[in-house]
Short mmCIF file of C-alpha atoms (C1' of nucleotides) in Angstrom, two decimals:
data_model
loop_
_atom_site.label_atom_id
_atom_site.label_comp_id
_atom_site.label_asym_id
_atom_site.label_seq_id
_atom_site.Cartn_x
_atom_site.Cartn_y
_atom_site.Cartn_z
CA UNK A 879 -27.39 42.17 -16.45
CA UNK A 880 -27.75 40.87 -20.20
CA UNK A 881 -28.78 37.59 -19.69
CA UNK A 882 -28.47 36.36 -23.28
CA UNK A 883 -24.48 37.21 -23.22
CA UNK A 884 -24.04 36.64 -19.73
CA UNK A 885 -25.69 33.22 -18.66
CA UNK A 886 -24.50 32.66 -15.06
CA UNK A 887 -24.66 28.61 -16.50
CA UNK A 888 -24.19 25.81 -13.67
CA UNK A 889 -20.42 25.90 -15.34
CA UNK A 890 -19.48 29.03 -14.57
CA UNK A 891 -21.20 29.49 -11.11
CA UNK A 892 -19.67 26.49 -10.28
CA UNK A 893 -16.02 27.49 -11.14
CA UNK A 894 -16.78 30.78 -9.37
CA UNK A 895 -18.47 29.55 -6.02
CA UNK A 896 -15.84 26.53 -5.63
CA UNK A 897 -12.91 28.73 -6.30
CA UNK A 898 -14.20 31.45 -3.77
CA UNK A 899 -15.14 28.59 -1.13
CA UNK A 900 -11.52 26.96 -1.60
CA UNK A 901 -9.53 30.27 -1.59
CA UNK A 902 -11.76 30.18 1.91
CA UNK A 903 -11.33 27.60 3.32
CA UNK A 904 -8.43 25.67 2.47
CA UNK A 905 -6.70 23.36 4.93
CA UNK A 906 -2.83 24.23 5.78
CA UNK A 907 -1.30 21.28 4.82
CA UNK A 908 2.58 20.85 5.19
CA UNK A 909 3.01 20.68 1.05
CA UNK A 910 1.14 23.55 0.87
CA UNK A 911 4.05 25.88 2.13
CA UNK A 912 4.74 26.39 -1.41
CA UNK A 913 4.67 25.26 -4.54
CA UNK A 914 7.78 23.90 -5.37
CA UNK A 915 7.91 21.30 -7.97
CA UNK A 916 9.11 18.33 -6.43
CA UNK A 917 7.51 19.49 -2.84
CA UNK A 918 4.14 18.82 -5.22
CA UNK A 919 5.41 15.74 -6.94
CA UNK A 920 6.43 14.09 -3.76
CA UNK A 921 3.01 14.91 -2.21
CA UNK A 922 1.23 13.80 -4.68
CA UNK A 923 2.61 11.02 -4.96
CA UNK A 924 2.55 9.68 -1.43
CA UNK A 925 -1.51 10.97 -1.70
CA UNK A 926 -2.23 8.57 -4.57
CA UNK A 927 -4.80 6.04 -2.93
CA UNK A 928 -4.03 7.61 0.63
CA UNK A 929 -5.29 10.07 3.50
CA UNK A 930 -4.36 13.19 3.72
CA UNK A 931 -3.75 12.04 7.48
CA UNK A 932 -1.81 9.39 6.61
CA UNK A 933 0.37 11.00 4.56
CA UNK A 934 1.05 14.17 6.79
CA UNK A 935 3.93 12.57 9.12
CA UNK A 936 5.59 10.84 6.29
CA UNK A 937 5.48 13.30 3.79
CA UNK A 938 7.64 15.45 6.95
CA UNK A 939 9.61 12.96 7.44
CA UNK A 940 10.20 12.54 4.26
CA UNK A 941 11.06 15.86 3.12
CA UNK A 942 13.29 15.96 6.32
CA UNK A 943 15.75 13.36 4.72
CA UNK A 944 15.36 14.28 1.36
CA UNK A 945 14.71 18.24 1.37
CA UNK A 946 15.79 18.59 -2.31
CA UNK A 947 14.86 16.53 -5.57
CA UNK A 948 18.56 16.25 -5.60
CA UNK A 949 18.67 14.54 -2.56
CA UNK A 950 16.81 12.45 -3.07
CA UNK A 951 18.02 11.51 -6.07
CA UNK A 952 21.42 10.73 -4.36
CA UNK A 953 20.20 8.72 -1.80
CA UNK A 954 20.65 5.05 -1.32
CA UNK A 955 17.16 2.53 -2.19
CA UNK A 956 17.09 1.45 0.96
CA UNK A 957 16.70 4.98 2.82
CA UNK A 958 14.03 5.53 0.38
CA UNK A 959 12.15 2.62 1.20
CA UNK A 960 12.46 2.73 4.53
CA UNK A 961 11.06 5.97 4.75
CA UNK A 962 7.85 5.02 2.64
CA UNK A 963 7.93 1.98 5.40
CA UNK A 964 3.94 1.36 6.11
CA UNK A 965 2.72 3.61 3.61
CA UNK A 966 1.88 0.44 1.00
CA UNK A 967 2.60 0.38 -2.75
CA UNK A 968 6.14 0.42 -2.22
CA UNK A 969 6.41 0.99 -6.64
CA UNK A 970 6.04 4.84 -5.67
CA UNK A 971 8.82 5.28 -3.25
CA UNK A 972 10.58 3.26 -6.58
CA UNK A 973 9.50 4.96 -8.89
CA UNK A 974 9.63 8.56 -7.26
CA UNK A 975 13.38 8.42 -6.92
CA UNK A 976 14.06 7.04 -10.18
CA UNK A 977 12.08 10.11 -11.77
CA UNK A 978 14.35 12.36 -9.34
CA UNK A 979 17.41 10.37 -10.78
CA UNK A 980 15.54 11.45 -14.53
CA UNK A 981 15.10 14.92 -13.40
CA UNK A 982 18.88 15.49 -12.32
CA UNK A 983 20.25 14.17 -15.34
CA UNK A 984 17.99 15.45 -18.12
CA UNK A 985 16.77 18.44 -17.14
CA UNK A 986 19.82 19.24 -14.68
CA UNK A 987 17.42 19.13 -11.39
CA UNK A 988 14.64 20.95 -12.33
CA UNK A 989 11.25 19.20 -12.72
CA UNK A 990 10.44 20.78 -16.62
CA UNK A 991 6.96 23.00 -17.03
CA UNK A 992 6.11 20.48 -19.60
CA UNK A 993 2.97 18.42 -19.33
CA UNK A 994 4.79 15.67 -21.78
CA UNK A 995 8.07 15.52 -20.21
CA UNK A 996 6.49 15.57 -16.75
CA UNK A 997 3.91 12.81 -18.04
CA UNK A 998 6.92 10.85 -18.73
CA UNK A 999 8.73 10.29 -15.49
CA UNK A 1000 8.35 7.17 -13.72
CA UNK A 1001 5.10 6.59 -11.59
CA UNK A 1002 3.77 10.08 -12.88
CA UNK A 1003 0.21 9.09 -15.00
CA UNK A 1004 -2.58 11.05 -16.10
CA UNK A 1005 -3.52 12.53 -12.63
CA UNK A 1006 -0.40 13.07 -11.02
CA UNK A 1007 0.88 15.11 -14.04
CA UNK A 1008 -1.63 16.96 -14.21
CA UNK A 1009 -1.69 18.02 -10.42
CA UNK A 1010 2.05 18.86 -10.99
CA UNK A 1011 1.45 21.18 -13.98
CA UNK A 1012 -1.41 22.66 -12.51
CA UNK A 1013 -0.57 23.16 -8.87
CA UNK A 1014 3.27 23.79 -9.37
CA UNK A 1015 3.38 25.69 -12.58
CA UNK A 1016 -0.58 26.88 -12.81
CA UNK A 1017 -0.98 25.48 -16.05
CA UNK A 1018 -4.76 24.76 -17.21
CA UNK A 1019 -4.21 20.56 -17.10
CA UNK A 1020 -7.03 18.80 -15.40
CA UNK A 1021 -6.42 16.94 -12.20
CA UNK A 1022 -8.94 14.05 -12.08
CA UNK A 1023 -8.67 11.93 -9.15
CA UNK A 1024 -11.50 9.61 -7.23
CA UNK A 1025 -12.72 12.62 -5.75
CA UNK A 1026 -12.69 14.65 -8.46
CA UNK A 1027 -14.90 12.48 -10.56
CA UNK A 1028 -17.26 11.87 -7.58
CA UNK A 1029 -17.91 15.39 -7.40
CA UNK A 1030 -18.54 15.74 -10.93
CA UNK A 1031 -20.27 12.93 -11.04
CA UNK A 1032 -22.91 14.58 -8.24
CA UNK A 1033 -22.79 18.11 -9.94
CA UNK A 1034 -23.68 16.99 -13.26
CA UNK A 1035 -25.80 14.00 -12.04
CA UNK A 1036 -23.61 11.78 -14.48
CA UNK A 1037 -24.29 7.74 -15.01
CA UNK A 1038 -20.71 6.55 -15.73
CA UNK A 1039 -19.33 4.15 -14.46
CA UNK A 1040 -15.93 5.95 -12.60
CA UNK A 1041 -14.19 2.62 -12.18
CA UNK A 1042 -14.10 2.35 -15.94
CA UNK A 1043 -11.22 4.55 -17.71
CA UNK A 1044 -13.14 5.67 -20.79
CA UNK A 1045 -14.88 7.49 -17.45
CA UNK A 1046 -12.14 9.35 -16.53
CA UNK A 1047 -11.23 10.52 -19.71
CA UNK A 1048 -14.77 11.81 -20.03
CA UNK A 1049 -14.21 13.39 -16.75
CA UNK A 1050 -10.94 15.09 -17.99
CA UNK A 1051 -12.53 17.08 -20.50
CA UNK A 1052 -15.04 18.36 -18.69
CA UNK A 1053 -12.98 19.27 -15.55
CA UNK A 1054 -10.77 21.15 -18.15
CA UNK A 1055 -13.51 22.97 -19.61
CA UNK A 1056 -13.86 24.39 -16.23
CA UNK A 1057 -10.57 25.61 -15.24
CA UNK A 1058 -11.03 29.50 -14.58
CA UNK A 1059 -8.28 31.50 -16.23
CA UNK A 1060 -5.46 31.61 -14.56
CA UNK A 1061 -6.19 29.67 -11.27
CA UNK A 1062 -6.10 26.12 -12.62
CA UNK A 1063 -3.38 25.06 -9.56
CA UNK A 1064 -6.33 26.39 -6.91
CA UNK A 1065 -9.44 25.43 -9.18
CA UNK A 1066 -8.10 21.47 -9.33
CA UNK A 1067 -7.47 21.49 -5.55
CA UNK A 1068 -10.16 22.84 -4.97
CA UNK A 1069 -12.17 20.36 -6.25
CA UNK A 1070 -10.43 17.57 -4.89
CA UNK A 1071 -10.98 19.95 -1.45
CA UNK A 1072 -14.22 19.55 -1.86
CA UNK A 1073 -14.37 16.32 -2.48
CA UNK A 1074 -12.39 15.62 0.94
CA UNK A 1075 -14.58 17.58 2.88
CA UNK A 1076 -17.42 18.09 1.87
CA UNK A 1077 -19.23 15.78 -1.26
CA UNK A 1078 -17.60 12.74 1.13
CA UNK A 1079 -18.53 9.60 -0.25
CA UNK A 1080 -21.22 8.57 2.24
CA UNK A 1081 -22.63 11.72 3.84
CA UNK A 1082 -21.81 14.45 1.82
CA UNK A 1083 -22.34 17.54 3.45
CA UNK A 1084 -25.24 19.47 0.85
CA UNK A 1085 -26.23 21.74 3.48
CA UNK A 1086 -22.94 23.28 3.88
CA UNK A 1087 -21.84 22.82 -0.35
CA UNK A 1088 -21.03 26.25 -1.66
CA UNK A 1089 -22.63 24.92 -5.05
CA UNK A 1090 -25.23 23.43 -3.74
CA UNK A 1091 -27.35 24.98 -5.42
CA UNK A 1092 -26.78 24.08 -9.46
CA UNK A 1093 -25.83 20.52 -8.04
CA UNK A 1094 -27.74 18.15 -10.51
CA UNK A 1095 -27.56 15.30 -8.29
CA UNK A 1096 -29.17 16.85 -5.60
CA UNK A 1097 -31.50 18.16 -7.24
CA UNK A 1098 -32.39 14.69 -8.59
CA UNK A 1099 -31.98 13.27 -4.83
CA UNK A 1100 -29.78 11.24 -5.55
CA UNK A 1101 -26.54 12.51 -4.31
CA UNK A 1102 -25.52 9.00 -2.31
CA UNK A 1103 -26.15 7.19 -4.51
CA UNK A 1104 -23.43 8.65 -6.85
CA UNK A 1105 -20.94 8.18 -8.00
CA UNK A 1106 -21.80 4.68 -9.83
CA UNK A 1107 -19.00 2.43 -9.63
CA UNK A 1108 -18.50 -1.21 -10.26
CA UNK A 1109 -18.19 -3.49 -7.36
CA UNK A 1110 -14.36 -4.56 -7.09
CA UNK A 1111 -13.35 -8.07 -7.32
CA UNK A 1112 -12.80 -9.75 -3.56
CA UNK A 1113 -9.05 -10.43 -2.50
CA UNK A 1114 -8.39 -14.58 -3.18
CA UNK A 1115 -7.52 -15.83 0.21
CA UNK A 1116 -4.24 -17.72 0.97
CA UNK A 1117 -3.02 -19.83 3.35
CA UNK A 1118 0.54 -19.12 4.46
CA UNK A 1119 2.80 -20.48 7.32
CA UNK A 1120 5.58 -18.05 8.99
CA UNK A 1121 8.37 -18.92 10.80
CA UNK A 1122 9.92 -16.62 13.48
CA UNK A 1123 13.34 -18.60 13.33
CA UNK A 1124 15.43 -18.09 16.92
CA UNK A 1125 19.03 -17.26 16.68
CA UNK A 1126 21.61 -19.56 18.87
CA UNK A 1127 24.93 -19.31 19.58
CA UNK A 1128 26.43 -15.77 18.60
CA UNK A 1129 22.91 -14.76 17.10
CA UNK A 1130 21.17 -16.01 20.45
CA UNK A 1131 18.50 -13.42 20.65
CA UNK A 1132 18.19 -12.82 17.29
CA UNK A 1133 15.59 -14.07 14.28
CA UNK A 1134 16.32 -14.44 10.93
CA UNK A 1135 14.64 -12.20 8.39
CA UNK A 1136 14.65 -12.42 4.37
CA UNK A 1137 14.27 -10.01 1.67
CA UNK A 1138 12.11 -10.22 -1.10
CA UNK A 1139 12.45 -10.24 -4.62
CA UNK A 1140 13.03 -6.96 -6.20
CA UNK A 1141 9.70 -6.94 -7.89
CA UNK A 1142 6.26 -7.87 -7.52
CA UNK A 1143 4.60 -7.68 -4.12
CA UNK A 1144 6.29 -6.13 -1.51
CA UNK A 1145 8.97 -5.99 -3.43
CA UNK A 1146 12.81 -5.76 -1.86
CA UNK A 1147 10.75 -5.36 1.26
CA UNK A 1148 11.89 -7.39 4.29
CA UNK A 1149 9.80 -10.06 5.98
CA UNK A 1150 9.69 -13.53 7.85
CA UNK A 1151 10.75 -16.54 6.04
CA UNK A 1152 7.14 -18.21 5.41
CA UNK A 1153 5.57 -20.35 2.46
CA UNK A 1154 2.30 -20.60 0.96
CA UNK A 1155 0.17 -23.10 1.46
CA UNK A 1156 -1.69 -25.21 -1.67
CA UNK A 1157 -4.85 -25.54 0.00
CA UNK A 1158 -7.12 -23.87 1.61
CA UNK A 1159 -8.38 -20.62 1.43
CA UNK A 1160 -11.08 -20.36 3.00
CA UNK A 1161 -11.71 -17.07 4.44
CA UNK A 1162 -13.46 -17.49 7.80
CA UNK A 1163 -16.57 -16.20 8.17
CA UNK A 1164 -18.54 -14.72 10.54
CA UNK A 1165 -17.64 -14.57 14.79
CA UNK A 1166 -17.15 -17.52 15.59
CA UNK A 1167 -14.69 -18.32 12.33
CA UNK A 1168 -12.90 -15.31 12.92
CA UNK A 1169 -12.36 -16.94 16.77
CA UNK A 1170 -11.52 -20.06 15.77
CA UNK A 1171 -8.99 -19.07 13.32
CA UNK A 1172 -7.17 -16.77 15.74
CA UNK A 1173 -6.89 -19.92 18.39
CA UNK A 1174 -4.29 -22.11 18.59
CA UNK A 1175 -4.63 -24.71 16.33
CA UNK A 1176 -5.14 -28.15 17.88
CA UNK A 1177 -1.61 -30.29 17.84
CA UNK A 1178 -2.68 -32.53 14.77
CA UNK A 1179 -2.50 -29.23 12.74
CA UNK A 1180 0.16 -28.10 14.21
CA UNK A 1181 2.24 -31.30 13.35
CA UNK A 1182 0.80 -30.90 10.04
CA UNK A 1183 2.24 -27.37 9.83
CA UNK A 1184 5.68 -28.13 11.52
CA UNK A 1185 6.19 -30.47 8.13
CA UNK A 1186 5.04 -28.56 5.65
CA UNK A 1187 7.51 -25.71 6.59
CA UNK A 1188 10.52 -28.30 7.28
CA UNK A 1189 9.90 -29.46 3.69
CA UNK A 1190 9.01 -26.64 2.20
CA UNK A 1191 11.67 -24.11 3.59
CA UNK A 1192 13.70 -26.66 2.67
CA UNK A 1193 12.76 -26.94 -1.23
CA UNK A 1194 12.18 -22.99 -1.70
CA UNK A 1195 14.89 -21.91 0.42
CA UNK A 1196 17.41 -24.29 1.32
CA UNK A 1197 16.48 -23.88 5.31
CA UNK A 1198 16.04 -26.43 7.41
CA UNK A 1199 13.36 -25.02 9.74
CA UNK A 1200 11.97 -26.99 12.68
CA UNK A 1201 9.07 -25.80 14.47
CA UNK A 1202 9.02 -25.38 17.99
CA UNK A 1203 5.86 -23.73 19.30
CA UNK A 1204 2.68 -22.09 18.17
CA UNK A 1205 2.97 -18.05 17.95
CA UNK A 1206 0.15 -16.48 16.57
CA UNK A 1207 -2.40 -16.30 14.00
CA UNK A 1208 -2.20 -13.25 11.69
CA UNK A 1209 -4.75 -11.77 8.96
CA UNK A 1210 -3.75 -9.56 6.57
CA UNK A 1211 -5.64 -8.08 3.23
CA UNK A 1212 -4.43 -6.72 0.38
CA UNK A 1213 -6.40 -5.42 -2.21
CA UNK A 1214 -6.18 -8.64 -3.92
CA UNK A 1215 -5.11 -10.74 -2.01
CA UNK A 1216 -6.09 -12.21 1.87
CA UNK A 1217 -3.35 -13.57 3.97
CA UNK A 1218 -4.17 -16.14 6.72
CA UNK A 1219 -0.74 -16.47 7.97
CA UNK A 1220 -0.21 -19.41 11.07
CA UNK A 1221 3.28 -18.38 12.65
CA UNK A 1222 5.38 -20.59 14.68
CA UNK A 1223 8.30 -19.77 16.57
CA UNK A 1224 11.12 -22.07 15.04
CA UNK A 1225 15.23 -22.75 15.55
CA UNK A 1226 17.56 -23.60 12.13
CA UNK A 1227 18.18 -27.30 12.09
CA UNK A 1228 21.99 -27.03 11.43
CA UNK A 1229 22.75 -30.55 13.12
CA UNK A 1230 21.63 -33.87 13.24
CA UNK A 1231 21.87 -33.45 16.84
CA UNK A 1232 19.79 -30.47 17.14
CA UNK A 1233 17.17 -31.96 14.73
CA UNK A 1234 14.75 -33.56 17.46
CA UNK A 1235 10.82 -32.49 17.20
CA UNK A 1236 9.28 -30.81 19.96
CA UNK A 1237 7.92 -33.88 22.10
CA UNK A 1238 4.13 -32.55 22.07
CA UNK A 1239 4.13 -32.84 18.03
CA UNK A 1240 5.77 -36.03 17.94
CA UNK A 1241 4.06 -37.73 20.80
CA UNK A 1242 0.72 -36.90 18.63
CA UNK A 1243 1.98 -39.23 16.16
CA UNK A 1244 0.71 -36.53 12.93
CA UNK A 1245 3.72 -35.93 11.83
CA UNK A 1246 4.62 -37.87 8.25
CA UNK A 1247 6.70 -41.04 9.50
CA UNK A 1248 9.94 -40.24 7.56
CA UNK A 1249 9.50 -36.72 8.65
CA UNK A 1250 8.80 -37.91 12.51
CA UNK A 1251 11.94 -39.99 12.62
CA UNK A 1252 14.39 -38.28 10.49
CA UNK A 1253 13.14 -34.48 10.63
CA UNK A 1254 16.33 -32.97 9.48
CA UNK A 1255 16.99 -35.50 6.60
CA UNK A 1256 15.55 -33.81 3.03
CA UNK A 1257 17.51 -34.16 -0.25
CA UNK A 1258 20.24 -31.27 -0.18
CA UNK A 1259 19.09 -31.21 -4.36
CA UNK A 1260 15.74 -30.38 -3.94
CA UNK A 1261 17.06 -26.96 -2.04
CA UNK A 1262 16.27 -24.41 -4.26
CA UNK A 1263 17.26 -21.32 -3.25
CA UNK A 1264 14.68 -18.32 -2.27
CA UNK A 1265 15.49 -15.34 -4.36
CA UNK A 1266 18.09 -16.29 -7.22
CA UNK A 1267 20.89 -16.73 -4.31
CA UNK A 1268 23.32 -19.54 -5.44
CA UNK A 1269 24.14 -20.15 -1.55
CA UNK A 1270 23.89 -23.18 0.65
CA UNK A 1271 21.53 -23.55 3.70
CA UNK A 1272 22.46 -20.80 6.70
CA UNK A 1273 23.84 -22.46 9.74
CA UNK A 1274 24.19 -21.06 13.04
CA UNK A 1275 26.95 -18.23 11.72
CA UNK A 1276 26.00 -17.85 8.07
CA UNK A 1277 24.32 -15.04 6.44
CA UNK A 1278 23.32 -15.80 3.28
CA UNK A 1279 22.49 -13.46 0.50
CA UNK A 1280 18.80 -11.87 1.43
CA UNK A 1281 19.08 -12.91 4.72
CA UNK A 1282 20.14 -11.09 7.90
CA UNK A 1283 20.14 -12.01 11.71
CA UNK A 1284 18.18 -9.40 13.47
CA UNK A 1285 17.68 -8.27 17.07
CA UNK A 1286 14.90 -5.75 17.92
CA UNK A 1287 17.30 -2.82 17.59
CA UNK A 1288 18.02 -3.78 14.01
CA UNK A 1289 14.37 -3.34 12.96
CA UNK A 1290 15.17 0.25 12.16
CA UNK A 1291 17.09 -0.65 9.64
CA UNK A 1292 15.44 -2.69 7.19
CA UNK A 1293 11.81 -1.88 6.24
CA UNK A 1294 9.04 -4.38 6.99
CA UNK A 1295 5.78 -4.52 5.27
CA UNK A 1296 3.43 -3.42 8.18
CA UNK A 1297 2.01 -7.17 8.38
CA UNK A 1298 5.75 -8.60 9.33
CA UNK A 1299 6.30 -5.49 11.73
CA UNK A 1300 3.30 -6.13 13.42
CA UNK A 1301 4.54 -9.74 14.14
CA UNK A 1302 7.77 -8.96 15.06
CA UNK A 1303 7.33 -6.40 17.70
CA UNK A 1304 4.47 -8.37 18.90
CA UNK A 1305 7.01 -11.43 19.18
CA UNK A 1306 9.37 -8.84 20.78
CA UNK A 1307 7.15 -7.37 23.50
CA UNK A 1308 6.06 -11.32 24.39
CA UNK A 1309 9.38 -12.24 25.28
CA UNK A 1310 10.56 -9.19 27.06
CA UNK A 1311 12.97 -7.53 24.66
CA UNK A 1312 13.04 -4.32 24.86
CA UNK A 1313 13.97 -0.79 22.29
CA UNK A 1314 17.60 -1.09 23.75
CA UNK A 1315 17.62 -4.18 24.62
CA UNK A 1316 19.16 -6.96 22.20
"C1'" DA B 88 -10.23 -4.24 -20.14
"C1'" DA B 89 -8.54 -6.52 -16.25
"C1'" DG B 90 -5.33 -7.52 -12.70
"C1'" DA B 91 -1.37 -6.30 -9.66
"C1'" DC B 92 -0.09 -3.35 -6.23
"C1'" DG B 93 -0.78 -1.67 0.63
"C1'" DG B 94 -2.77 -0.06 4.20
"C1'" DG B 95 -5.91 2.27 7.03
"C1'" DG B 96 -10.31 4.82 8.02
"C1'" DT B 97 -15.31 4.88 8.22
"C1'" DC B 98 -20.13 3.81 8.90
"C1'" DG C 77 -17.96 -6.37 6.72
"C1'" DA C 78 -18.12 -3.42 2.80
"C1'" DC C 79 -16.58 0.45 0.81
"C1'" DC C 80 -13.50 4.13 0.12
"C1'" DC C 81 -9.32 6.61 -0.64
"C1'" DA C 82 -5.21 13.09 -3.93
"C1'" DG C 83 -3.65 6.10 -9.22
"C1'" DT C 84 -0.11 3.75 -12.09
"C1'" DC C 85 1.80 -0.01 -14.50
"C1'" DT C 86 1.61 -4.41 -16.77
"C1'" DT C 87 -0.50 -7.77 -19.47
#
DNA sequence: AAGACGGGGTC
DNA sequence: GACCCAGTCTT
């Protein structure tokens, strides 16, 4: 061998070894069947920021409903979302089916083998485009996801910083540079392969690393201790109060859900009328915290709570919620954000008559005296309503816009952020309704 | 450059 | 409890 013209460099064993190792290997994965364009897209898109595990049973279902791009382009929102139900960073499910919607009417249904065009539909950025053009079309685009640059960052025993994006740009070029000819679709997953299941971010498994060898990091010891990447700021905790609001008369059985605005968190999501609180946030700390803010809270704060949603139901929504008994405490984080939520189970005041405090709350004399004596008196002006609905306060038979009775059956057909499903099915199995039952 | 945007698994 | 994950969009 002619060493001066034929180097085996770190780069091009590297390329070699992984491709061999992935070719190997490689799990059988459900979007692996082939490598249809928008069987990629879709799975790539549901694996942005999730498990492989996770992803497997949706990503069936999923293609189940919507076997073609067209499809899925035809379907209703709703069906969409409710099939990305509990998956988190509902945008995608959006955004997917609005690039579908792109793809049918410019490019008559066919996903284009363009990098630009493709790096142009909704949702699709640097990574997912490149995935798509590599993987679907085997075109030499870099794929540069978290594992991606943590492998990278090992091999070449690299400093950056990968939570900063002039990083990933960095990492781009070199991942492109080594992109064997003609396998780019198998050479960028098998990087990300390896990544999964072997250079794992605590443990990676060296001993069993087809590159081991020419791995810089290793070499260096200091394999877990890459990738460097900047602490990410803590979610701000908020206090929030739910109410699970009981159905009488023709909707005995029944609680009232909302939907929520068609952008931001959550967004056109379903979930339990609730408010946010001014105060507090104080996440609780430690065992004893975590126990005391899972108990019942003593009746003083419950009064306290009972109010607050009364008045502020009232001003946000235009409901007239009166709190009947404690339910549960639930915690829920998102990456920014903590939610200590208190929920109470509560009944729509739509009467003077009905509008009478529970005697436990009232008899511990907490409750704000105009609020003790007249609960179900607010100023009808201050009702604003919840999500740009110009309707007046449900009573017992309305159903104003954004908000629908439901029983336990109707669950399937709205999707809940896995936080408010939790609740309700929890509320649901307390009282003894059953899957078939209301 | 920083923040918004979910949820679950792991050690 | 801290960290991580097959990222993208908005500001």
């Amino acid at each position: 061998m002619n060493l001066s013209s034929t180097v085996d460099t770190a780069a091009s064993y590297f390329s070699r070894e992984l491709l061999a190792w992935y070719r190997m290997s490689k799990r059988t994965l459900p979007w692996r069947q082939n490598r249809e364009a928008y069987r990629v897209w879709v799975s790539e898109i549901m694996l942005q920021q999730t498990r492989v595990d996770t992803v497997i049973p949706y990503y069936e279902r999923f293609m189940n409903r919507f076997p073609t791009l067209q499809a899925l382009a035809e379907a209703p929102e709703p069906d969409v979302l409710k099939h990305w139900e509990g998956l988190g960073y509902y945008s995608r499910a959006r955004n997917l089916q609005a690039g579908a919607r792109e793809v049918m009417e410019r490019y008559g249904g066919q996903v284009p083998d363009d990098k630009a065009a493709v790096s142009a539909l909704k949702g699709v950025g640097p990574y997912t485009s490149g995935a798509i053009m590599s993987i679907a079309f085997n075109r030499p685009e870099p794929a540069v996801d978290g594992n991606v640059m943590r492998v990278l960052s090992r091999y070449y025993n690299r400093d950056e910083d990968i939570a900063k994006p002039s990083t990933r740009i960095g990492m781009e070029k070199l991942a492109a540079s080594l992109i064997p000819e003609g396998a780019a679709g198998d050479f960028n997953q098998a990087l990300m392969e390896l990544g999964a299941l072997v250079c794992t971010p605590r443990t990676p498994g060296c001993l069993t690393c087809p590159v081991m060898i020419h791995c810089a990091g290793r070499l260096a010891g200091r394999e877990t201790e890459l990738p460097i990447k900047a602490k990410a700021k803590p979610p701000k905790p908020q206090a929030r109060l739910a109410a699970i609001i009981e159905g009488t008369g023709e909707h005995a059985g029944k609680v009232l859900i909302r939907q929520r605005p068609d952008s931001g968190l959550l967004a056109s999501l379903w979930e339990l009328p609730h408010v946010q609180l001014d105060e507090p946030a104080v996440k609780p700390r430690g065992r004893a915290a975590k126990l005391a803010a899972a108990a019942e809270p003593p009746v003083e704060r419950q009064a306290e709570d009972a109010a607050e949603l009364l008045q502020r139901l009232q001003a946000e929504s235009g409901l007239r919620v009166v709190a009947r008994r404690w339910h549960a405490a639930e915690e829920h984080t998102f990456s920014h954000l903590h939610w200590m939520m208190r929920v109470y189970v509560a009944e729509l005041d739509t009467g003077a008559s009905r509008a009478v405090w529970p005697a436990g709350l009232r008899q511990a004399g907490a409750l704000p005296t105009e609020v003790a004596q007249q609960p179900a008196i607010i100023a009808a002006e201050s009702a604003a309503p919840y999500s740009s609905a110009e309707s007046s306060a449900p009573n017992a038979t309305d159903e104003p816009d954004g908000y629908r009775w439901i029983g336990r059956n109707q669950m399937r057909d709205y999707a809940f952020p896995n936080l408010f499903g939790k609740i309700l099915y929890d509320y649901w199995d307390a009282t003894g309704v059953e899957e078939g039952g209301v």
